[in-house]
Short mmCIF file of C-alpha atoms (C1' of nucleotides) in Angstrom, two decimals:
data_model
loop_
_atom_site.label_atom_id
_atom_site.label_comp_id
_atom_site.label_asym_id
_atom_site.label_seq_id
_atom_site.Cartn_x
_atom_site.Cartn_y
_atom_site.Cartn_z
CA MET N 1 0.00 0.00 0.00
CA ILE N 2 3.00 2.18 0.40
CA PRO N 3 3.85 3.83 -2.85
CA GLN N 4 7.42 3.94 -3.89
CA GLY N 5 9.26 7.02 -2.84
CA SER N 6 7.07 7.50 0.19
CA LYS N 7 8.41 8.66 3.48
CA ASN N 8 9.57 5.15 4.22
CA SER N 9 12.39 5.55 1.81
CA ARG N 10 13.56 8.69 3.47
CA ARG N 11 17.20 8.07 2.73
CA LYS N 12 18.14 9.60 -0.55
CA PRO N 13 20.80 7.84 -2.51
CA ASP N 14 23.12 10.80 -2.45
CA SER N 15 22.42 12.19 0.95
CA THR N 16 24.96 10.13 2.84
CA ASP N 17 27.64 9.53 0.29
CA LYS N 18 29.55 12.69 -0.26
CA LEU N 19 32.27 10.87 -2.11
CA THR N 20 29.97 9.88 -4.88
CA ASP N 21 30.19 12.62 -7.34
CA GLY N 22 27.29 14.85 -6.91
CA LEU N 23 24.20 15.93 -8.51
CA PHE N 24 25.66 19.31 -9.26
CA SER N 25 29.10 18.32 -10.41
CA GLY N 26 30.20 20.62 -13.16
CA VAL N 27 27.52 23.15 -12.44
CA LEU N 28 28.80 26.68 -11.94
CA ALA N 29 26.56 29.00 -10.04
CA ILE N 30 26.48 32.43 -8.55
CA PHE N 31 24.33 32.78 -5.46
CA ILE N 32 22.69 36.17 -5.13
CA GLU N 33 22.53 36.88 -1.45
CA THR N 34 19.87 39.52 -1.61
CA GLY N 35 16.40 38.71 -0.36
CA VAL N 36 17.20 35.48 1.40
CA SER N 37 18.15 34.70 4.97
CA ARG N 38 21.75 33.90 5.64
CA LYS N 39 20.86 30.57 7.13
CA ARG N 40 18.96 29.37 4.11
CA LEU N 41 21.66 30.58 1.80
CA GLN N 42 24.25 28.64 3.70
CA VAL N 43 22.24 25.45 3.69
CA TRP N 44 21.86 25.64 -0.06
CA GLN N 45 25.43 26.60 -0.70
CA ARG N 46 26.72 23.77 1.40
CA ARG N 47 24.47 21.16 -0.18
CA PHE N 48 25.30 22.53 -3.58
CA GLU N 49 29.03 22.27 -3.05
CA ASP N 50 28.86 18.97 -1.24
CA LEU N 51 27.22 17.58 -4.32
CA GLY N 52 29.94 18.81 -6.58
CA GLY N 53 28.65 22.20 -7.57
CA THR N 54 30.99 25.15 -7.87
CA ILE N 55 30.09 28.47 -6.38
CA LEU N 56 31.36 31.63 -7.96
CA THR N 57 31.01 35.00 -6.38
CA ALA N 58 29.36 37.90 -8.04
CA ALA N 59 32.74 39.56 -8.16
CA ALA N 60 34.25 36.79 -10.23
CA ASN N 61 35.46 37.81 -13.58
CA LEU N 62 33.06 36.27 -16.02
CA LEU N 63 34.24 38.01 -19.12
CA GLY N 64 35.16 35.57 -21.79
CA ARG N 65 34.06 32.52 -19.84
CA VAL N 66 32.68 29.80 -21.99
CA ASP N 67 31.21 27.72 -19.17
CA GLN N 68 27.54 27.56 -18.65
CA ILE N 69 26.86 29.58 -15.56
CA ILE N 70 23.64 29.84 -13.64
CA ILE N 71 22.71 32.68 -11.41
CA LEU N 72 20.57 31.72 -8.47
CA ALA N 73 18.37 34.24 -6.77
CA ALA N 74 15.32 34.40 -4.58
CA HIS N 75 13.27 36.43 -7.02
CA GLU N 76 13.64 38.88 -9.83
CA ALA N 77 13.92 41.91 -7.63
CA ALA N 78 16.91 40.33 -5.95
CA LEU N 79 18.59 39.93 -9.31
CA SER N 80 18.75 43.62 -10.00
CA LYS N 81 20.03 44.39 -6.54
CA GLY N 82 22.52 41.61 -6.33
CA ILE N 83 24.34 41.78 -9.56
CA ASN N 84 25.96 44.11 -11.99
CA PHE N 85 24.66 43.39 -15.41
CA ASP N 86 27.34 45.32 -17.19
CA ARG N 87 29.74 42.68 -16.07
CA LEU N 88 27.56 39.83 -17.20
CA GLY N 89 26.18 41.15 -20.41
CA SER N 90 28.97 39.72 -22.47
CA CYS N 91 28.76 36.26 -21.00
CA PRO N 92 26.60 34.24 -23.37
CA ASN N 93 25.76 31.17 -21.35
CA LEU N 94 23.83 32.63 -18.48
CA ASN N 95 20.68 31.37 -16.89
CA PHE N 96 18.85 33.19 -14.16
CA VAL N 97 17.23 30.62 -11.95
CA GLN N 98 15.24 30.60 -8.72
CA PHE N 99 16.76 29.07 -5.61
CA ARG N 100 13.79 26.76 -5.67
CA TRP N 101 15.51 24.91 -8.51
CA VAL N 102 18.20 23.74 -6.10
CA GLU N 103 15.60 22.54 -3.65
CA GLU N 104 13.65 20.67 -6.29
CA CYS N 105 16.79 19.03 -7.64
CA LEU N 106 17.67 17.89 -4.16
CA LYS N 107 14.20 16.50 -3.60
CA ASP N 108 14.11 14.82 -6.94
CA GLY N 109 17.67 13.57 -6.84
CA THR N 110 18.25 14.58 -10.43
CA LEU N 111 19.28 17.65 -12.30
CA LEU N 112 16.04 19.28 -13.38
CA SER N 113 15.55 21.58 -16.26
CA TYR N 114 15.93 25.25 -15.43
CA GLU N 115 12.87 25.98 -17.52
CA PRO N 116 10.16 26.12 -14.85
CA PHE N 117 12.40 28.14 -12.56
CA LEU N 118 13.76 30.72 -14.92
CA LEU N 119 13.75 34.33 -13.85
CA SER N 120 13.38 36.85 -16.55
CA ALA N 121 16.21 39.28 -16.38
CA SER N 122 15.91 40.60 -19.90
CA GLN N 123 12.93 42.79 -19.08
CA ASP N 124 14.89 44.41 -16.38
CA GLU N 125 16.05 47.92 -16.99
CA HIS N 126 19.33 47.16 -15.31
CA ILE N 127 20.51 45.09 -18.16
CA LEU N 128 20.73 48.13 -20.31
CA SER N 129 21.94 50.27 -17.53
CA THR N 130 24.94 52.34 -18.37
CA ASP N 131 25.85 52.79 -14.78
CA ASP N 132 29.54 52.06 -14.73
CA SER N 133 29.97 51.41 -11.04
CA ARG N 134 32.40 48.59 -10.51
CA LEU N 135 31.01 45.45 -9.05
CA ASP N 136 34.30 44.65 -7.37
CA ALA N 137 33.98 47.68 -5.25
CA GLN N 138 30.39 47.21 -4.33
CA SER N 139 29.99 43.50 -3.93
CA GLY N 140 32.41 42.98 -1.09
CA PRO N 141 30.82 45.42 1.31
CA GLN N 142 27.47 44.33 0.05
CA SER N 143 27.92 40.76 1.11
CA ASP N 144 29.29 41.94 4.41
CA GLN N 145 26.24 44.07 4.92
CA LEU N 146 24.14 41.00 4.73
CA TYR N 147 25.64 39.67 7.89
CA VAL N 148 25.48 42.75 10.00
CA THR N 149 22.01 43.74 8.94
CA PRO N 150 19.76 42.48 11.69
CA ALA N 151 17.01 40.38 10.26
CA LEU N 152 13.46 40.57 11.47
CA ALA N 153 12.78 38.80 14.71
CA ILE N 154 9.45 37.70 13.39
CA VAL N 155 9.92 35.93 10.14
CA PRO N 156 7.51 36.47 7.33
CA ASP N 157 5.40 33.47 6.43
CA GLY N 158 7.14 32.85 3.20
CA ASP N 159 10.51 32.73 4.84
CA LEU N 160 9.46 30.29 7.47
CA ARG N 161 7.75 28.06 5.00
CA ALA N 162 10.77 27.94 2.82
CA CYS N 163 12.99 27.25 5.79
CA SER N 164 10.86 24.30 6.75
CA GLU N 165 11.12 22.97 3.28
CA VAL N 166 14.85 22.97 3.53
CA VAL N 167 14.70 21.11 6.78
CA ASN N 168 12.24 18.66 5.33
CA GLU N 169 14.51 18.09 2.43
CA LYS N 170 17.34 17.32 4.78
CA ARG N 171 15.52 14.86 6.97
CA TYR N 172 17.07 11.63 5.95
CA ASP N 173 16.68 10.78 9.58
CA GLU N 174 13.32 10.77 11.24
CA VAL N 175 12.23 14.25 12.19
CA SER N 176 8.70 14.84 13.32
CA GLU N 177 6.74 17.69 11.88
CA GLU N 178 6.58 19.82 15.00
CA CYS N 179 10.22 19.19 15.72
CA THR N 180 11.04 20.49 12.30
CA ILE N 181 9.28 23.75 12.92
CA ASP N 182 10.75 23.98 16.37
CA THR N 183 14.24 23.47 15.13
CA LYS N 184 13.70 26.03 12.48
CA PHE N 185 12.48 28.64 14.89
CA LYS N 186 15.47 27.96 17.03
CA ALA N 187 17.82 28.34 14.11
CA ILE N 188 16.26 31.63 13.24
CA CYS N 189 16.54 32.83 16.80
CA GLU N 190 20.19 31.88 16.89
CA ASP N 191 20.70 33.78 13.72
CA ASP N 192 19.37 36.95 15.16
CA MET N 193 20.54 36.52 18.69
CA PRO N 194 21.96 39.76 20.04
CA ASP N 195 25.24 39.84 21.91
CA TYR N 196 23.65 39.91 25.33
CA ASN N 197 26.84 39.18 27.24
CA LYS N 198 29.70 40.42 25.12
CA HIS N 199 30.67 42.87 27.83
CA ILE N 200 31.39 39.88 30.05
CA SER N 201 32.73 37.37 27.55
CA ARG N 202 35.08 39.86 25.94
CA PRO N 203 37.37 40.37 28.94
CA LEU N 204 37.36 36.64 29.60
CA LEU N 205 38.40 35.98 26.03
CA GLU N 206 41.15 38.58 26.29
CA LEU N 207 42.37 36.84 29.40
CA SER N 208 42.30 33.56 27.51
CA GLU N 209 44.52 35.01 24.82
CA ILE N 210 47.02 36.38 27.27
CA TYR N 211 47.20 33.06 29.07
CA SER N 212 47.84 31.34 25.78
CA ASP N 213 50.19 33.85 24.10
CA VAL N 214 52.11 35.24 27.01
CA LEU N 215 51.71 33.12 30.11
CA ALA N 216 51.93 29.79 28.31
CA ASP N 217 49.09 28.36 30.36
CA GLU N 218 47.16 26.33 27.84
CA TRP N 219 44.64 25.06 30.34
CA ARG N 220 43.58 28.33 31.87
CA SER N 221 43.39 29.73 28.38
CA LEU N 222 41.13 26.91 27.29
CA THR N 223 38.89 27.30 30.30
CA TYR N 224 38.43 31.02 29.76
CA ARG N 225 37.73 30.50 26.10
CA LYS N 226 35.13 27.84 26.80
CA VAL N 227 33.36 30.03 29.33
CA ALA N 228 33.42 33.04 27.02
CA ASN N 229 31.88 30.96 24.25
CA LYS N 230 29.26 29.62 26.60
CA LEU N 231 28.24 33.09 27.79
CA ASP N 232 27.99 34.23 24.19
CA ARG N 233 25.34 31.64 23.44
CA LEU N 234 23.16 32.37 26.47
CA PRO N 235 19.78 33.59 25.25
CA TYR N 236 19.52 36.24 27.97
CA GLN N 237 21.62 38.95 29.50
CA ILE N 238 23.37 38.06 32.73
CA LEU N 239 22.29 40.48 35.43
CA SER N 240 23.55 38.61 38.47
CA ALA N 241 26.27 36.06 39.09
CA ASP N 242 23.58 33.77 40.44
CA GLU N 243 22.37 33.20 36.93
CA VAL N 244 25.74 31.77 36.04
CA LYS N 245 26.98 29.88 39.05
CA ASN N 246 25.28 26.62 38.15
CA ILE N 247 26.50 26.53 34.59
CA GLN N 248 28.76 23.59 33.86
CA GLY N 249 32.33 24.82 33.47
CA ILE N 250 31.92 27.90 35.63
CA GLY N 251 33.50 27.50 39.04
CA LYS N 252 34.14 29.74 41.98
CA SER N 253 36.85 31.95 40.63
CA MET N 254 35.01 32.35 37.33
CA VAL N 255 31.90 33.46 39.21
CA ASP N 256 34.01 35.95 41.12
CA LYS N 257 35.39 37.39 37.91
CA ILE N 258 31.95 37.66 36.38
CA LYS N 259 30.76 39.38 39.56
CA GLU N 260 33.62 41.82 39.31
CA ILE N 261 32.75 42.63 35.71
CA LEU N 262 29.11 43.11 36.64
CA CYS N 263 30.01 45.42 39.53
CA THR N 264 32.95 47.41 38.24
CA GLY N 265 32.63 46.95 34.52
CA GLN N 266 36.10 45.49 34.21
CA LEU N 267 38.63 42.96 35.50
CA GLN N 268 41.47 44.36 37.51
CA LYS N 269 43.64 41.38 36.72
CA LEU N 270 43.15 41.88 33.00
CA PHE N 271 43.62 45.61 33.32
CA ASN N 272 46.97 45.13 35.02
CA LEU N 273 48.16 42.58 32.49
CA LYS N 274 47.22 44.77 29.58
CA ALA N 275 49.01 47.70 31.17
CA SER N 276 52.29 45.80 31.15
CA SER N 277 54.43 46.69 28.18
CA GLN N 278 56.05 43.28 28.29
CA VAL N 279 52.66 41.63 27.94
CA GLN N 280 51.76 43.91 25.06
CA ILE N 281 55.00 43.26 23.25
CA MET N 282 55.01 39.53 23.83
CA GLN N 283 51.43 39.35 22.65
CA GLN N 284 52.40 41.10 19.47
CA PHE N 285 55.30 38.70 18.94
CA ALA N 286 53.08 35.71 19.54
CA SER N 287 50.54 37.02 17.09
CA VAL N 288 52.98 36.06 14.38
CA TRP N 289 52.29 32.72 12.74
CA GLY N 290 55.08 30.41 13.89
CA ILE N 291 55.88 32.27 17.10
CA GLY N 292 54.43 30.88 20.32
CA PRO N 293 54.70 31.95 23.94
CA LYS N 294 58.16 30.43 24.46
CA HIS N 295 59.77 32.08 21.51
CA ALA N 296 57.95 35.34 22.24
CA LEU N 297 59.59 35.41 25.66
CA LYS N 298 63.00 34.57 24.22
CA LEU N 299 62.72 37.38 21.72
CA TYR N 300 61.66 39.78 24.44
CA GLN N 301 64.55 38.73 26.65
CA ALA N 302 66.90 39.17 23.72
CA GLY N 303 65.94 42.83 23.86
CA HIS N 304 63.50 42.97 20.96
CA ARG N 305 60.61 45.34 21.37
CA SER N 306 58.93 45.49 17.97
CA LEU N 307 58.15 43.34 14.96
CA GLN N 308 60.72 45.42 13.13
CA ASP N 309 63.31 44.28 15.70
CA ILE N 310 62.54 40.59 15.42
CA SER N 311 62.50 40.62 11.64
CA GLU N 312 66.27 40.90 11.83
CA ASP N 313 66.62 38.12 14.38
CA GLN N 314 68.46 35.16 12.90
CA THR N 315 66.80 32.64 15.17
CA LEU N 316 63.40 33.07 13.53
CA SER N 317 62.05 29.88 12.05
CA PRO N 318 61.18 29.85 8.36
CA MET N 319 57.53 29.66 9.31
CA ALA N 320 57.83 32.74 11.49
CA ARG N 321 59.52 34.59 8.64
CA VAL N 322 56.58 33.88 6.41
CA GLY N 323 54.26 34.76 9.27
CA LEU N 324 56.03 38.06 9.67
CA LYS N 325 56.08 38.83 5.98
CA TYR N 326 52.30 38.45 5.71
CA HIS N 327 51.53 39.45 9.27
CA TYR N 328 49.12 42.19 8.32
CA ASP N 329 47.11 40.15 5.83
CA ILE N 330 47.02 37.03 7.97
CA ALA N 331 45.39 38.94 10.81
CA LEU N 332 42.47 39.90 8.59
CA ARG N 333 39.28 37.91 8.49
CA ILE N 334 38.35 36.38 5.15
CA PRO N 335 34.84 36.84 3.76
CA GLN N 336 32.95 33.62 3.23
CA SER N 337 32.66 34.40 -0.46
CA GLU N 338 36.39 34.63 -0.96
CA VAL N 339 36.99 31.37 0.87
CA SER N 340 34.45 29.76 -1.39
CA GLU N 341 36.14 31.15 -4.43
CA ALA N 342 39.52 29.92 -3.32
CA GLY N 343 37.98 26.49 -2.93
CA SER N 344 36.59 26.66 -6.45
CA PHE N 345 39.93 27.79 -7.79
CA VAL N 346 41.69 24.79 -6.33
CA ARG N 347 38.83 22.54 -7.39
CA HIS N 348 39.34 23.50 -11.01
CA VAL N 349 43.05 22.85 -10.88
CA LEU N 350 42.45 19.55 -9.13
CA GLU N 351 39.90 18.42 -11.73
CA ASP N 352 42.51 18.76 -14.42
CA LEU N 353 45.18 17.10 -12.39
CA CYS N 354 43.22 14.22 -10.95
CA PRO N 355 39.74 13.66 -12.34
CA GLY N 356 37.29 12.30 -9.81
CA ALA N 357 39.09 13.70 -6.81
CA SER N 358 36.84 15.39 -4.30
CA ILE N 359 37.58 18.60 -2.49
CA ILE N 360 35.69 20.23 0.35
CA VAL N 361 36.24 23.53 2.07
CA GLY N 362 36.37 22.80 5.78
CA GLY N 363 37.07 24.78 8.90
CA SER N 364 34.89 27.66 9.95
CA TYR N 365 33.67 28.02 6.37
CA ARG N 366 31.98 24.65 6.55
CA ARG N 367 30.56 25.61 9.92
CA GLY N 368 28.83 28.44 8.15
CA ASN N 369 30.71 31.38 9.63
CA ALA N 370 30.41 34.68 7.81
CA THR N 371 34.16 35.20 7.92
CA CYS N 372 37.05 32.81 8.35
CA GLY N 373 40.54 33.04 9.78
CA ASP N 374 42.02 30.87 7.08
CA ILE N 375 41.17 28.53 4.22
CA ASP N 376 40.99 24.80 4.89
CA LEU N 377 40.80 22.39 1.99
CA LEU N 378 40.21 18.67 2.36
CA ILE N 379 40.90 16.36 -0.54
CA THR N 380 40.37 12.68 -1.18
CA HIS N 381 39.72 10.33 -4.06
CA PRO N 382 36.92 7.77 -4.07
CA ASP N 383 38.99 5.16 -5.86
CA GLY N 384 41.13 4.75 -2.78
CA HIS N 385 44.56 5.15 -4.36
CA SER N 386 44.70 8.20 -6.62
CA HIS N 387 45.33 10.47 -3.65
CA LYS N 388 48.84 9.10 -3.25
CA GLY N 389 51.46 11.64 -4.10
CA LEU N 390 48.75 14.00 -5.21
CA LEU N 391 49.54 16.83 -2.83
CA GLY N 392 53.00 17.49 -4.20
CA ARG N 393 51.71 17.67 -7.75
CA LEU N 394 48.76 19.83 -6.76
CA VAL N 395 50.97 22.24 -4.86
CA THR N 396 53.28 22.53 -7.86
CA LYS N 397 50.33 23.30 -10.13
CA LEU N 398 48.95 25.85 -7.71
CA GLU N 399 52.31 27.53 -7.44
CA GLU N 400 52.55 27.68 -11.22
CA ALA N 401 49.12 29.26 -11.24
CA GLN N 402 50.53 31.75 -8.73
CA PHE N 403 47.78 30.87 -6.30
CA LEU N 404 50.08 29.37 -3.70
CA ILE N 405 52.92 31.65 -2.81
CA THR N 406 56.31 30.11 -3.26
CA CYS N 407 58.47 31.73 -0.67
CA PRO N 408 62.12 32.56 -1.25
CA ASN N 409 62.81 31.17 2.19
CA PRO N 410 63.56 27.53 2.85
CA PHE N 411 60.12 27.46 4.42
CA THR N 412 58.02 26.20 1.56
CA GLU N 413 60.47 23.56 0.53
CA ASN N 414 60.92 22.34 4.05
CA ILE N 415 57.60 22.30 5.78
CA THR N 416 55.55 22.11 2.72
CA HIS N 417 55.05 19.12 0.51
CA LYS N 418 54.79 16.55 3.17
CA VAL N 419 52.78 13.49 2.60
CA ASN N 420 49.38 14.82 3.41
CA THR N 421 49.63 18.36 4.72
CA TYR N 422 50.35 21.69 3.16
CA MET N 423 50.39 24.83 5.24
CA GLY N 424 51.15 28.05 3.50
CA ILE N 425 49.99 31.26 1.91
CA CYS N 426 47.74 31.83 -1.08
CA LYS N 427 46.24 34.70 -3.02
CA LEU N 428 43.51 34.79 -5.60
CA PRO N 429 44.48 36.88 -8.62
CA GLN N 430 41.46 39.15 -8.39
CA TYR N 431 41.87 39.84 -4.68
CA THR N 432 44.37 41.95 -2.85
CA HIS N 433 45.13 40.08 0.33
CA HIS N 434 47.29 37.06 1.04
CA ARG N 435 45.56 34.33 3.01
CA ARG N 436 46.62 31.43 5.19
CA ILE N 437 45.71 28.14 3.60
CA ASP N 438 45.87 24.53 4.77
CA ILE N 439 45.44 21.66 2.37
CA LYS N 440 45.17 18.06 3.53
CA ILE N 441 44.81 14.89 1.53
CA TYR N 442 43.47 11.67 2.98
CA PRO N 443 42.85 8.15 1.76
CA LYS N 444 39.21 7.28 1.27
CA GLN N 445 38.89 5.19 4.42
CA ALA N 446 40.00 8.10 6.61
CA TYR N 447 37.86 10.67 4.85
CA ALA N 448 34.89 10.71 7.23
CA PHE N 449 37.18 11.09 10.24
CA ALA N 450 39.24 13.73 8.49
CA LEU N 451 36.09 15.63 7.64
CA VAL N 452 34.99 15.65 11.26
CA TYR N 453 38.44 16.82 12.29
CA PHE N 454 38.80 19.45 9.63
CA THR N 455 35.34 20.84 10.27
CA GLY N 456 35.95 21.29 13.97
CA ASN N 457 35.70 23.40 15.88
CA ASP N 458 38.73 22.66 18.00
CA VAL N 459 36.77 22.46 21.23
CA LEU N 460 34.33 20.00 19.70
CA ASN N 461 37.18 17.86 18.43
CA ARG N 462 38.77 17.75 21.85
CA ARG N 463 35.45 16.96 23.47
CA ILE N 464 34.59 14.03 21.23
CA ARG N 465 38.15 12.70 21.36
CA TYR N 466 38.04 12.85 25.12
CA LEU N 467 34.69 11.12 25.09
CA ALA N 468 36.03 8.47 22.74
CA LYS N 469 38.95 7.89 25.06
CA LYS N 470 36.66 7.44 28.05
CA LYS N 471 34.72 4.91 26.03
CA GLY N 472 37.87 2.96 25.25
CA TYR N 473 38.59 4.32 21.80
CA LYS N 474 41.11 6.59 20.20
CA LEU N 475 39.66 9.09 17.74
CA SER N 476 41.79 11.05 15.31
CA ASP N 477 41.59 12.44 11.83
CA GLN N 478 42.66 9.03 10.58
CA GLY N 479 40.12 6.82 12.24
CA LEU N 480 38.44 5.43 15.30
CA PHE N 481 40.52 2.79 17.03
CA LEU N 482 39.79 0.44 19.86
CA ARG N 483 42.17 0.85 22.78
CA VAL N 484 44.05 -2.33 23.45
CA GLY N 485 45.79 -1.83 26.76
CA ASP N 486 44.71 0.71 29.30
CA ASN N 487 44.22 4.29 28.18
CA LYS N 488 47.57 5.33 29.59
CA THR N 489 49.83 3.13 27.55
CA GLY N 490 48.21 4.76 24.55
CA MET N 491 48.11 1.45 22.78
CA ALA N 492 45.37 1.27 20.22
CA SER N 493 44.31 -1.10 17.55
CA GLU N 494 45.97 -0.76 14.17
CA VAL N 495 42.79 -0.91 12.19
CA SER N 496 40.13 1.74 12.37
CA ILE N 497 36.48 1.02 12.80
CA PRO N 498 35.23 1.81 9.33
CA CYS N 499 33.02 4.82 8.81
CA GLU N 500 31.85 6.12 5.46
CA THR N 501 30.20 9.28 6.67
CA GLU N 502 30.36 11.81 9.46
CA GLU N 503 27.00 10.58 10.66
CA GLU N 504 28.51 7.15 11.26
CA VAL N 505 31.42 8.58 13.20
CA PHE N 506 29.14 10.37 15.62
CA GLN N 507 26.83 7.41 15.78
CA LYS N 508 29.67 5.05 16.71
CA LEU N 509 30.47 7.40 19.57
CA GLY N 510 26.86 7.45 20.68
CA LEU N 511 26.45 11.11 19.84
CA PRO N 512 23.65 12.83 17.99
CA TYR N 513 24.77 14.11 14.63
CA PRO N 514 25.46 17.83 14.68
CA GLU N 515 25.12 19.76 11.47
CA PRO N 516 28.34 21.61 10.69
CA HIS N 517 26.82 24.94 11.69
CA GLU N 518 26.03 23.44 15.07
CA ARG N 519 29.67 22.67 15.78
CA ASN N 520 30.71 26.12 16.90
"C1'" DA F 1 46.29 15.11 42.83
"C1'" DG F 2 46.04 14.91 38.23
"C1'" DG F 3 43.68 15.03 33.61
"C1'" DC F 4 42.10 18.33 30.33
"C1'" DC F 5 43.02 15.52 21.98
"C1'" DG F 6 45.67 13.51 18.83
"C1'" DT F 7 48.66 14.40 15.08
"C1'" DA F 8 52.40 16.55 11.91
"C1'" DC F 9 56.22 19.00 11.42
"C1'" DT F 10 60.89 21.50 12.66
"C1'" DG F 11 65.38 21.95 14.64
"C1'" DC W 1 62.90 16.15 22.78
"C1'" DA W 2 60.28 20.97 23.09
"C1'" DG W 3 57.87 24.10 20.48
"C1'" DT W 4 54.32 25.36 17.24
"C1'" DA W 5 50.58 24.40 14.58
"C1'" DC W 6 45.74 22.32 12.90
"C1'" DG W 7 40.68 21.49 13.77
"C1'" DG A 1 40.94 27.82 34.93
"C1'" DC A 2 37.33 23.31 35.90
"C1'" DC A 3 36.15 18.64 37.08
"C1'" DT A 4 36.56 14.02 39.28
#
DNA sequence: AGGCCGTACTG
DNA sequence: CAGTACG
DNA sequence: GCCT
């Protein structure tokens, strides 16, 4: 009596196997961010890329491109706001398509015709507009605006309905109807949650950084950071320390510090530390990639007082030299769109080099953050062997393309083409800043574990690894291993418990599966 | 009192 | 080995 | 720093 394709077959063929080349492989798309909530946009973008699609940004140079490119937007009005038609006019293979097309493709499991979803752009006056404003200049700030613009607390019907559809589409596990709505409301609330407690979490986070950079106390640093994060996600403003004293992870001295902030508006301890010139200088030294608290102290004791000073120090590691050279750029946050574009850039090069290889942008990008500290790329090959020796060749190609920066120092040659890790600097031709980039390549059987690791965040990784240990396992980016001896000897089985997907990894640990955006 | 993640790389 | 880095 |  149950028709085929009913809710009993809730597991779509593609929904769990991200290695299988996706629905959207080879499809190039520009997502117009106007007129759609950030959350929905991210869900679509992630699904689209997970299934092999390539996302271009509106700022991408489309002139002379022969590829078929689709432009996805919420509605026609969004088209005119979100895109500069002067730039696109000369690109012949354009289709303007509703976001709904992506949803329907996902539901259907096949690539549908654009036809029913086409947006008419040709009627729009903007096409013929002679306005010569440069899109480069306006699209960056524009996409930033999207994130700082507070959305409505009460969501219009249409928005909520569409959100629910996305959730429905994603429910390859059982999700009841009311739960769906509930979850969606929650997600929306999170999206628009004000910074109720920043005035408290901020000093704690500063303390965390000083403990880590200057005082070399990893554990206090971690504790402060965890508490700061926890306060940031409280859905109410803390008015009294009583509201905080029962929170897991907040002990006596933390309560005292929160009290002090509530009473006096600041932390004396932090104030004193920040007043110390040694602390200031050491913190600046340690802000350089490749310089930690130990070396920062050494440099200070050697009499150095500025970055200028240490740049002449012969004891600097090659990594620190690179860190110093790009110190300014590295400190900048990277817009989501640029991270995405960097991923697409590498994806194209990789496709040429090693057809069938899969590449995913991990890190805070995959967790859906609006800006990222660096670019994390995760590569594998579904055939189980083509990944071998791939990194070296890829890095060479990317250096030839002048995407990866080949440094004159011994740094790149030394640290660089190791078996599975590249850590370095990159720059997209059309952008101005240099960015930190990490590329990792894993064999197929480690991919799910690597994806969990590379998605993070760091605190989540530590938590689930700790949990795994307590349950008699060892979890790493390479696998999940049964402990053989006791947990102290560190002995673990050679062979990992196989997992094909992230879902399986969490399931094996007895944890509910968190969506990437829930791993912050 | 003692743990708080597990790994890769450098020198 | 210690130090730094990655999530 | 917090937790057991």
